[in-house]
Amino acid sequence: MPSTKILEQKKAIVNDISEKLKNSCAGVVVSYQGINVVDDTKLRKDLRDCGVKYMVAKNTLLRRAVADTNIADLSSSFEGSTAIAISENDYVAASKILCDFAKDHEFFKIKSGFIDDKVISSKEVSNLAKLPSREVLVAQALGGLNAPITGFATVLNGTLKGLVVALNAIAEKQSA
């Protein structure tokens, strides 16, 4: 039987992970088996720069941490070597970075992920990673909203130009 000190440490870890999961909007579960120190350090730096928390924990601790959250179904992904990347405010940052990393490293596998309270598959994580950045999406939406107004202004300008040309022709005809 483990000592009470070790049990308290494990409970604290479980509570910490559980709180991070509850406060996050998205996350990705990966299998990191075979990663070397250099690649791991670079990956962690890239994730940290984007505000993503990346942690490696025992599967039993992760299962207990998700048990009291809305993403309890995520526990089926906790087999083998498992790491989890969690983002509090960016839905696509973790998936973009980890999917790009997985392309270059065949041993690194995306297991699954979650968005808000919905568990998603590895294919959905890959699709999420292919989305354009937030700024590009906002620009596309604004461009779509602006297109009808621009078209209307162009039509009005064309009508006014036609009227000016007709008036000029009439003025030239009368002066001649």
mmCIF file with all atom_site columns, N, CA and C in Angstrom, residues 120-171:
data_model
loop_
_atom_site.group_PDB
_atom_site.id
_atom_site.type_symbol
_atom_site.label_atom_id
_atom_site.label_alt_id
_atom_site.label_comp_id
_atom_site.label_asym_id
_atom_site.label_entity_id
_atom_site.label_seq_id
_atom_site.pdbx_PDB_ins_code
_atom_site.Cartn_x
_atom_site.Cartn_y
_atom_site.Cartn_z
_atom_site.occupancy
_atom_site.B_iso_or_equiv
_atom_site.pdbx_formal_charge
_atom_site.auth_seq_id
_atom_site.auth_comp_id
_atom_site.auth_asym_id
_atom_site.auth_atom_id
_atom_site.pdbx_PDB_model_num
ATOM 1   N N  . ILE A 1 120 ? -13.114 14.463 -29.763 1.00 0.00 ? 120 ILE A N  1
ATOM 2   C CA . ILE A 1 120 ? -13.000 14.331 -31.219 1.00 0.00 ? 120 ILE A CA 1
ATOM 3   C C  . ILE A 1 120 ? -11.923 13.304 -31.563 1.00 0.00 ? 120 ILE A C  1
ATOM 4   N N  . SER A 1 121 ? -12.033 12.729 -32.748 1.00 0.00 ? 121 SER A N  1
ATOM 5   C CA . SER A 1 121 ? -11.090 11.707 -33.191 1.00 0.00 ? 121 SER A CA 1
ATOM 6   C C  . SER A 1 121 ? -9.803  12.351 -33.718 1.00 0.00 ? 121 SER A C  1
ATOM 7   N N  . SER A 1 122 ? -8.829  11.515 -34.015 1.00 0.00 ? 122 SER A N  1
ATOM 8   C CA . SER A 1 122 ? -7.562  12.034 -34.552 1.00 0.00 ? 122 SER A CA 1
ATOM 9   C C  . SER A 1 122 ? -7.772  12.658 -35.925 1.00 0.00 ? 122 SER A C  1
ATOM 10  N N  . LYS A 1 123 ? -8.704  12.119 -36.715 1.00 0.00 ? 123 LYS A N  1
ATOM 11  C CA . LYS A 1 123 ? -8.995  12.701 -38.029 1.00 0.00 ? 123 LYS A CA 1
ATOM 12  C C  . LYS A 1 123 ? -9.595  14.096 -37.868 1.00 0.00 ? 123 LYS A C  1
ATOM 13  N N  . GLU A 1 124 ? -10.469 14.280 -36.893 1.00 0.00 ? 124 GLU A N  1
ATOM 14  C CA . GLU A 1 124 ? -11.062 15.600 -36.645 1.00 0.00 ? 124 GLU A CA 1
ATOM 15  C C  . GLU A 1 124 ? -10.011 16.582 -36.140 1.00 0.00 ? 124 GLU A C  1
ATOM 16  N N  . VAL A 1 125 ? -9.049  16.086 -35.370 1.00 0.00 ? 125 VAL A N  1
ATOM 17  C CA . VAL A 1 125 ? -7.946  16.945 -34.923 1.00 0.00 ? 125 VAL A CA 1
ATOM 18  C C  . VAL A 1 125 ? -7.139  17.413 -36.135 1.00 0.00 ? 125 VAL A C  1
ATOM 19  N N  . SER A 1 126 ? -6.888  16.504 -37.073 1.00 0.00 ? 126 SER A N  1
ATOM 20  C CA . SER A 1 126 ? -6.157  16.864 -38.298 1.00 0.00 ? 126 SER A CA 1
ATOM 21  C C  . SER A 1 126 ? -6.938  17.888 -39.113 1.00 0.00 ? 126 SER A C  1
ATOM 22  N N  . ASN A 1 127 ? -8.259  17.715 -39.215 1.00 0.00 ? 127 ASN A N  1
ATOM 23  C CA . ASN A 1 127 ? -9.088  18.684 -39.935 1.00 0.00 ? 127 ASN A CA 1
ATOM 24  C C  . ASN A 1 127 ? -9.056  20.043 -39.253 1.00 0.00 ? 127 ASN A C  1
ATOM 25  N N  . LEU A 1 128 ? -9.070  20.040 -37.936 1.00 0.00 ? 128 LEU A N  1
ATOM 26  C CA . LEU A 1 128 ? -8.997  21.286 -37.171 1.00 0.00 ? 128 LEU A CA 1
ATOM 27  C C  . LEU A 1 128 ? -7.670  21.988 -37.432 1.00 0.00 ? 128 LEU A C  1
ATOM 28  N N  . ALA A 1 129 ? -6.610  21.226 -37.560 1.00 0.00 ? 129 ALA A N  1
ATOM 29  C CA . ALA A 1 129 ? -5.280  21.803 -37.807 1.00 0.00 ? 129 ALA A CA 1
ATOM 30  C C  . ALA A 1 129 ? -5.193  22.448 -39.181 1.00 0.00 ? 129 ALA A C  1
ATOM 31  N N  . LYS A 1 130 ? -6.028  22.018 -40.119 1.00 0.00 ? 130 LYS A N  1
ATOM 32  C CA . LYS A 1 130 ? -5.997  22.563 -41.475 1.00 0.00 ? 130 LYS A CA 1
ATOM 33  C C  . LYS A 1 130 ? -6.756  23.875 -41.603 1.00 0.00 ? 130 LYS A C  1
ATOM 34  N N  . LEU A 1 131 ? -7.503  24.261 -40.574 1.00 0.00 ? 131 LEU A N  1
ATOM 35  C CA . LEU A 1 131 ? -8.238  25.523 -40.622 1.00 0.00 ? 131 LEU A CA 1
ATOM 36  C C  . LEU A 1 131 ? -7.267  26.695 -40.711 1.00 0.00 ? 131 LEU A C  1
ATOM 37  N N  . PRO A 1 132 ? -7.650  27.746 -41.430 1.00 0.00 ? 132 PRO A N  1
ATOM 38  C CA . PRO A 1 132 ? -6.799  28.938 -41.437 1.00 0.00 ? 132 PRO A CA 1
ATOM 39  C C  . PRO A 1 132 ? -6.795  29.610 -40.060 1.00 0.00 ? 132 PRO A C  1
ATOM 40  N N  . SER A 1 133 ? -5.879  30.511 -39.872 1.00 0.00 ? 133 SER A N  1
ATOM 41  C CA . SER A 1 133 ? -5.788  31.192 -38.581 1.00 0.00 ? 133 SER A CA 1
ATOM 42  C C  . SER A 1 133 ? -7.031  32.047 -38.334 1.00 0.00 ? 133 SER A C  1
ATOM 43  N N  . ARG A 1 134 ? -7.200  32.465 -37.119 1.00 0.00 ? 134 ARG A N  1
ATOM 44  C CA . ARG A 1 134 ? -8.356  33.266 -36.725 1.00 0.00 ? 134 ARG A CA 1
ATOM 45  C C  . ARG A 1 134 ? -8.435  34.564 -37.533 1.00 0.00 ? 134 ARG A C  1
ATOM 46  N N  . GLU A 1 135 ? -7.277  35.193 -37.731 1.00 0.00 ? 135 GLU A N  1
ATOM 47  C CA . GLU A 1 135 ? -7.238  36.455 -38.459 1.00 0.00 ? 135 GLU A CA 1
ATOM 48  C C  . GLU A 1 135 ? -7.702  36.271 -39.901 1.00 0.00 ? 135 GLU A C  1
ATOM 49  N N  . VAL A 1 136 ? -7.283  35.177 -40.525 1.00 0.00 ? 136 VAL A N  1
ATOM 50  C CA . VAL A 1 136 ? -7.682  34.907 -41.908 1.00 0.00 ? 136 VAL A CA 1
ATOM 51  C C  . VAL A 1 136 ? -9.182  34.646 -41.981 1.00 0.00 ? 136 VAL A C  1
ATOM 52  N N  . LEU A 1 137 ? -9.713  33.880 -41.023 1.00 0.00 ? 137 LEU A N  1
ATOM 53  C CA . LEU A 1 137 ? -11.149 33.603 -41.008 1.00 0.00 ? 137 LEU A CA 1
ATOM 54  C C  . LEU A 1 137 ? -11.961 34.886 -40.821 1.00 0.00 ? 137 LEU A C  1
ATOM 55  N N  . VAL A 1 138 ? -11.511 35.765 -39.941 1.00 0.00 ? 138 VAL A N  1
ATOM 56  C CA . VAL A 1 138 ? -12.212 37.041 -39.734 1.00 0.00 ? 138 VAL A CA 1
ATOM 57  C C  . VAL A 1 138 ? -12.161 37.880 -41.001 1.00 0.00 ? 138 VAL A C  1
ATOM 58  N N  . ALA A 1 139 ? -11.002 37.915 -41.659 1.00 0.00 ? 139 ALA A N  1
ATOM 59  C CA . ALA A 1 139 ? -10.870 38.683 -42.902 1.00 0.00 ? 139 ALA A CA 1
ATOM 60  C C  . ALA A 1 139 ? -11.788 38.124 -43.993 1.00 0.00 ? 139 ALA A C  1
ATOM 61  N N  . GLN A 1 140 ? -11.880 36.805 -44.080 1.00 0.00 ? 140 GLN A N  1
ATOM 62  C CA . GLN A 1 140 ? -12.771 36.189 -45.069 1.00 0.00 ? 140 GLN A CA 1
ATOM 63  C C  . GLN A 1 140 ? -14.227 36.519 -44.776 1.00 0.00 ? 140 GLN A C  1
ATOM 64  N N  . ALA A 1 141 ? -14.605 36.467 -43.512 1.00 0.00 ? 141 ALA A N  1
ATOM 65  C CA . ALA A 1 141 ? -15.985 36.786 -43.142 1.00 0.00 ? 141 ALA A CA 1
ATOM 66  C C  . ALA A 1 141 ? -16.309 38.248 -43.445 1.00 0.00 ? 141 ALA A C  1
ATOM 67  N N  . LEU A 1 142 ? -15.401 39.146 -43.097 1.00 0.00 ? 142 LEU A N  1
ATOM 68  C CA . LEU A 1 142 ? -15.618 40.566 -43.380 1.00 0.00 ? 142 LEU A CA 1
ATOM 69  C C  . LEU A 1 142 ? -15.650 40.844 -44.880 1.00 0.00 ? 142 LEU A C  1
ATOM 70  N N  . GLY A 1 143 ? -14.813 40.147 -45.632 1.00 0.00 ? 143 GLY A N  1
ATOM 71  C CA . GLY A 1 143 ? -14.833 40.292 -47.085 1.00 0.00 ? 143 GLY A CA 1
ATOM 72  C C  . GLY A 1 143 ? -16.167 39.834 -47.666 1.00 0.00 ? 143 GLY A C  1
ATOM 73  N N  . GLY A 1 144 ? -16.698 38.756 -47.108 1.00 0.00 ? 144 GLY A N  1
ATOM 74  C CA . GLY A 1 144 ? -18.003 38.267 -47.545 1.00 0.00 ? 144 GLY A CA 1
ATOM 75  C C  . GLY A 1 144 ? -19.116 39.247 -47.219 1.00 0.00 ? 144 GLY A C  1
ATOM 76  N N  . LEU A 1 145 ? -19.015 39.889 -46.066 1.00 0.00 ? 145 LEU A N  1
ATOM 77  C CA . LEU A 1 145 ? -20.015 40.886 -45.691 1.00 0.00 ? 145 LEU A CA 1
ATOM 78  C C  . LEU A 1 145 ? -19.878 42.154 -46.532 1.00 0.00 ? 145 LEU A C  1
ATOM 79  N N  . ASN A 1 146 ? -18.669 42.476 -46.923 1.00 0.00 ? 146 ASN A N  1
ATOM 80  C CA . ASN A 1 146 ? -18.396 43.701 -47.665 1.00 0.00 ? 146 ASN A CA 1
ATOM 81  C C  . ASN A 1 146 ? -18.709 43.566 -49.162 1.00 0.00 ? 146 ASN A C  1
ATOM 82  N N  . ALA A 1 147 ? -18.730 42.350 -49.686 1.00 0.00 ? 147 ALA A N  1
ATOM 83  C CA . ALA A 1 147 ? -18.914 42.132 -51.127 1.00 0.00 ? 147 ALA A CA 1
ATOM 84  C C  . ALA A 1 147 ? -20.223 42.707 -51.675 1.00 0.00 ? 147 ALA A C  1
ATOM 85  N N  . PRO A 1 148 ? -21.380 42.499 -51.031 1.00 0.00 ? 148 PRO A N  1
ATOM 86  C CA . PRO A 1 148 ? -22.613 43.074 -51.589 1.00 0.00 ? 148 PRO A CA 1
ATOM 87  C C  . PRO A 1 148 ? -22.587 44.605 -51.632 1.00 0.00 ? 148 PRO A C  1
ATOM 88  N N  . ILE A 1 149 ? -22.015 45.225 -50.632 1.00 0.00 ? 149 ILE A N  1
ATOM 89  C CA . ILE A 1 149 ? -21.945 46.684 -50.584 1.00 0.00 ? 149 ILE A CA 1
ATOM 90  C C  . ILE A 1 149 ? -21.042 47.192 -51.701 1.00 0.00 ? 149 ILE A C  1
ATOM 91  N N  . THR A 1 150 ? -19.911 46.533 -51.916 1.00 0.00 ? 150 THR A N  1
ATOM 92  C CA . THR A 1 150 ? -18.990 46.913 -52.982 1.00 0.00 ? 150 THR A CA 1
ATOM 93  C C  . THR A 1 150 ? -19.657 46.758 -54.345 1.00 0.00 ? 150 THR A C  1
ATOM 94  N N  . GLY A 1 151 ? -20.379 45.678 -54.543 1.00 0.00 ? 151 GLY A N  1
ATOM 95  C CA . GLY A 1 151 ? -21.095 45.468 -55.804 1.00 0.00 ? 151 GLY A CA 1
ATOM 96  C C  . GLY A 1 151 ? -22.141 46.539 -56.053 1.00 0.00 ? 151 GLY A C  1
ATOM 97  N N  . PHE A 1 152 ? -22.878 46.901 -55.012 1.00 0.00 ? 152 PHE A N  1
ATOM 98  C CA . PHE A 1 152 ? -23.904 47.943 -55.125 1.00 0.00 ? 152 PHE A CA 1
ATOM 99  C C  . PHE A 1 152 ? -23.276 49.281 -55.496 1.00 0.00 ? 152 PHE A C  1
ATOM 100 N N  . ALA A 1 153 ? -22.158 49.614 -54.853 1.00 0.00 ? 153 ALA A N  1
ATOM 101 C CA . ALA A 1 153 ? -21.462 50.871 -55.153 1.00 0.00 ? 153 ALA A CA 1
ATOM 102 C C  . ALA A 1 153 ? -20.951 50.868 -56.592 1.00 0.00 ? 153 ALA A C  1
ATOM 103 N N  . THR A 1 154 ? -20.475 49.743 -57.069 1.00 0.00 ? 154 THR A N  1
ATOM 104 C CA . THR A 1 154 ? -19.989 49.637 -58.449 1.00 0.00 ? 154 THR A CA 1
ATOM 105 C C  . THR A 1 154 ? -21.129 49.854 -59.438 1.00 0.00 ? 154 THR A C  1
ATOM 106 N N  . VAL A 1 155 ? -22.274 49.257 -59.161 1.00 0.00 ? 155 VAL A N  1
ATOM 107 C CA . VAL A 1 155 ? -23.438 49.430 -60.042 1.00 0.00 ? 155 VAL A CA 1
ATOM 108 C C  . VAL A 1 155 ? -23.872 50.890 -60.069 1.00 0.00 ? 155 VAL A C  1
ATOM 109 N N  . LEU A 1 156 ? -23.924 51.539 -58.909 1.00 0.00 ? 156 LEU A N  1
ATOM 110 C CA . LEU A 1 156 ? -24.307 52.956 -58.857 1.00 0.00 ? 156 LEU A CA 1
ATOM 111 C C  . LEU A 1 156 ? -23.313 53.818 -59.625 1.00 0.00 ? 156 LEU A C  1
ATOM 112 N N  . ASN A 1 157 ? -22.014 53.526 -59.452 1.00 0.00 ? 157 ASN A N  1
ATOM 113 C CA . ASN A 1 157 ? -21.003 54.283 -60.189 1.00 0.00 ? 157 ASN A CA 1
ATOM 114 C C  . ASN A 1 157 ? -21.157 54.081 -61.688 1.00 0.00 ? 157 ASN A C  1
ATOM 115 N N  . GLY A 1 158 ? -21.464 52.883 -62.116 1.00 0.00 ? 158 GLY A N  1
ATOM 116 C CA . GLY A 1 158 ? -21.669 52.612 -63.540 1.00 0.00 ? 158 GLY A CA 1
ATOM 117 C C  . GLY A 1 158 ? -22.850 53.385 -64.086 1.00 0.00 ? 158 GLY A C  1
ATOM 118 N N  . THR A 1 159 ? -23.950 53.453 -63.335 1.00 0.00 ? 159 THR A N  1
ATOM 119 C CA . THR A 1 159 ? -25.133 54.198 -63.743 1.00 0.00 ? 159 THR A CA 1
ATOM 120 C C  . THR A 1 159 ? -24.822 55.690 -63.831 1.00 0.00 ? 159 THR A C  1
ATOM 121 N N  . LEU A 1 160 ? -24.151 56.215 -62.838 1.00 0.00 ? 160 LEU A N  1
ATOM 122 C CA . LEU A 1 160 ? -23.776 57.630 -62.852 1.00 0.00 ? 160 LEU A CA 1
ATOM 123 C C  . LEU A 1 160 ? -22.828 57.939 -64.006 1.00 0.00 ? 160 LEU A C  1
ATOM 124 N N  . LYS A 1 161 ? -21.881 57.044 -64.284 1.00 0.00 ? 161 LYS A N  1
ATOM 125 C CA . LYS A 1 161 ? -20.945 57.256 -65.386 1.00 0.00 ? 161 LYS A CA 1
ATOM 126 C C  . LYS A 1 161 ? -21.693 57.280 -66.709 1.00 0.00 ? 161 LYS A C  1
ATOM 127 N N  . GLY A 1 162 ? -22.648 56.373 -66.857 1.00 0.00 ? 162 GLY A N  1
ATOM 128 C CA . GLY A 1 162 ? -23.467 56.351 -68.074 1.00 0.00 ? 162 GLY A CA 1
ATOM 129 C C  . GLY A 1 162 ? -24.256 57.634 -68.237 1.00 0.00 ? 162 GLY A C  1
ATOM 130 N N  . LEU A 1 163 ? -24.804 58.147 -67.141 1.00 0.00 ? 163 LEU A N  1
ATOM 131 C CA . LEU A 1 163 ? -25.561 59.395 -67.180 1.00 0.00 ? 163 LEU A CA 1
ATOM 132 C C  . LEU A 1 163 ? -24.656 60.564 -67.578 1.00 0.00 ? 163 LEU A C  1
ATOM 133 N N  . VAL A 1 164 ? -23.462 60.622 -67.029 1.00 0.00 ? 164 VAL A N  1
ATOM 134 C CA . VAL A 1 164 ? -22.520 61.694 -67.342 1.00 0.00 ? 164 VAL A CA 1
ATOM 135 C C  . VAL A 1 164 ? -22.124 61.622 -68.816 1.00 0.00 ? 164 VAL A C  1
ATOM 136 N N  . VAL A 1 165 ? -21.871 60.434 -69.330 1.00 0.00 ? 165 VAL A N  1
ATOM 137 C CA . VAL A 1 165 ? -21.500 60.273 -70.734 1.00 0.00 ? 165 VAL A CA 1
ATOM 138 C C  . VAL A 1 165 ? -22.648 60.735 -71.633 1.00 0.00 ? 165 VAL A C  1
ATOM 139 N N  . ALA A 1 166 ? -23.876 60.354 -71.280 1.00 0.00 ? 166 ALA A N  1
ATOM 140 C CA . ALA A 1 166 ? -25.048 60.761 -72.082 1.00 0.00 ? 166 ALA A CA 1
ATOM 141 C C  . ALA A 1 166 ? -25.230 62.273 -72.049 1.00 0.00 ? 166 ALA A C  1
ATOM 142 N N  . LEU A 1 167 ? -25.095 62.898 -70.878 1.00 0.00 ? 167 LEU A N  1
ATOM 143 C CA . LEU A 1 167 ? -25.225 64.351 -70.768 1.00 0.00 ? 167 LEU A CA 1
ATOM 144 C C  . LEU A 1 167 ? -24.131 65.070 -71.561 1.00 0.00 ? 167 LEU A C  1
ATOM 145 N N  . ASN A 1 168 ? -22.898 64.535 -71.525 1.00 0.00 ? 168 ASN A N  1
ATOM 146 C CA . ASN A 1 168 ? -21.801 65.105 -72.318 1.00 0.00 ? 168 ASN A CA 1
ATOM 147 C C  . ASN A 1 168 ? -22.100 65.027 -73.812 1.00 0.00 ? 168 ASN A C  1
ATOM 148 N N  . ALA A 1 169 ? -22.641 63.902 -74.228 1.00 0.00 ? 169 ALA A N  1
ATOM 149 C CA . ALA A 1 169 ? -22.976 63.731 -75.656 1.00 0.00 ? 169 ALA A CA 1
ATOM 150 C C  . ALA A 1 169 ? -24.059 64.735 -76.064 1.00 0.00 ? 169 ALA A C  1
ATOM 151 N N  . ILE A 1 170 ? -25.058 64.936 -75.217 1.00 0.00 ? 170 ILE A N  1
ATOM 152 C CA . ILE A 1 170 ? -26.121 65.890 -75.508 1.00 0.00 ? 170 ILE A CA 1
ATOM 153 C C  . ILE A 1 170 ? -25.566 67.301 -75.545 1.00 0.00 ? 170 ILE A C  1
ATOM 154 N N  . ALA A 1 171 ? -24.697 67.633 -74.605 1.00 0.00 ? 171 ALA A N  1
ATOM 155 C CA . ALA A 1 171 ? -24.092 68.976 -74.547 1.00 0.00 ? 171 ALA A CA 1
ATOM 156 C C  . ALA A 1 171 ? -23.249 69.215 -75.794 1.00 0.00 ? 171 ALA A C  1
#
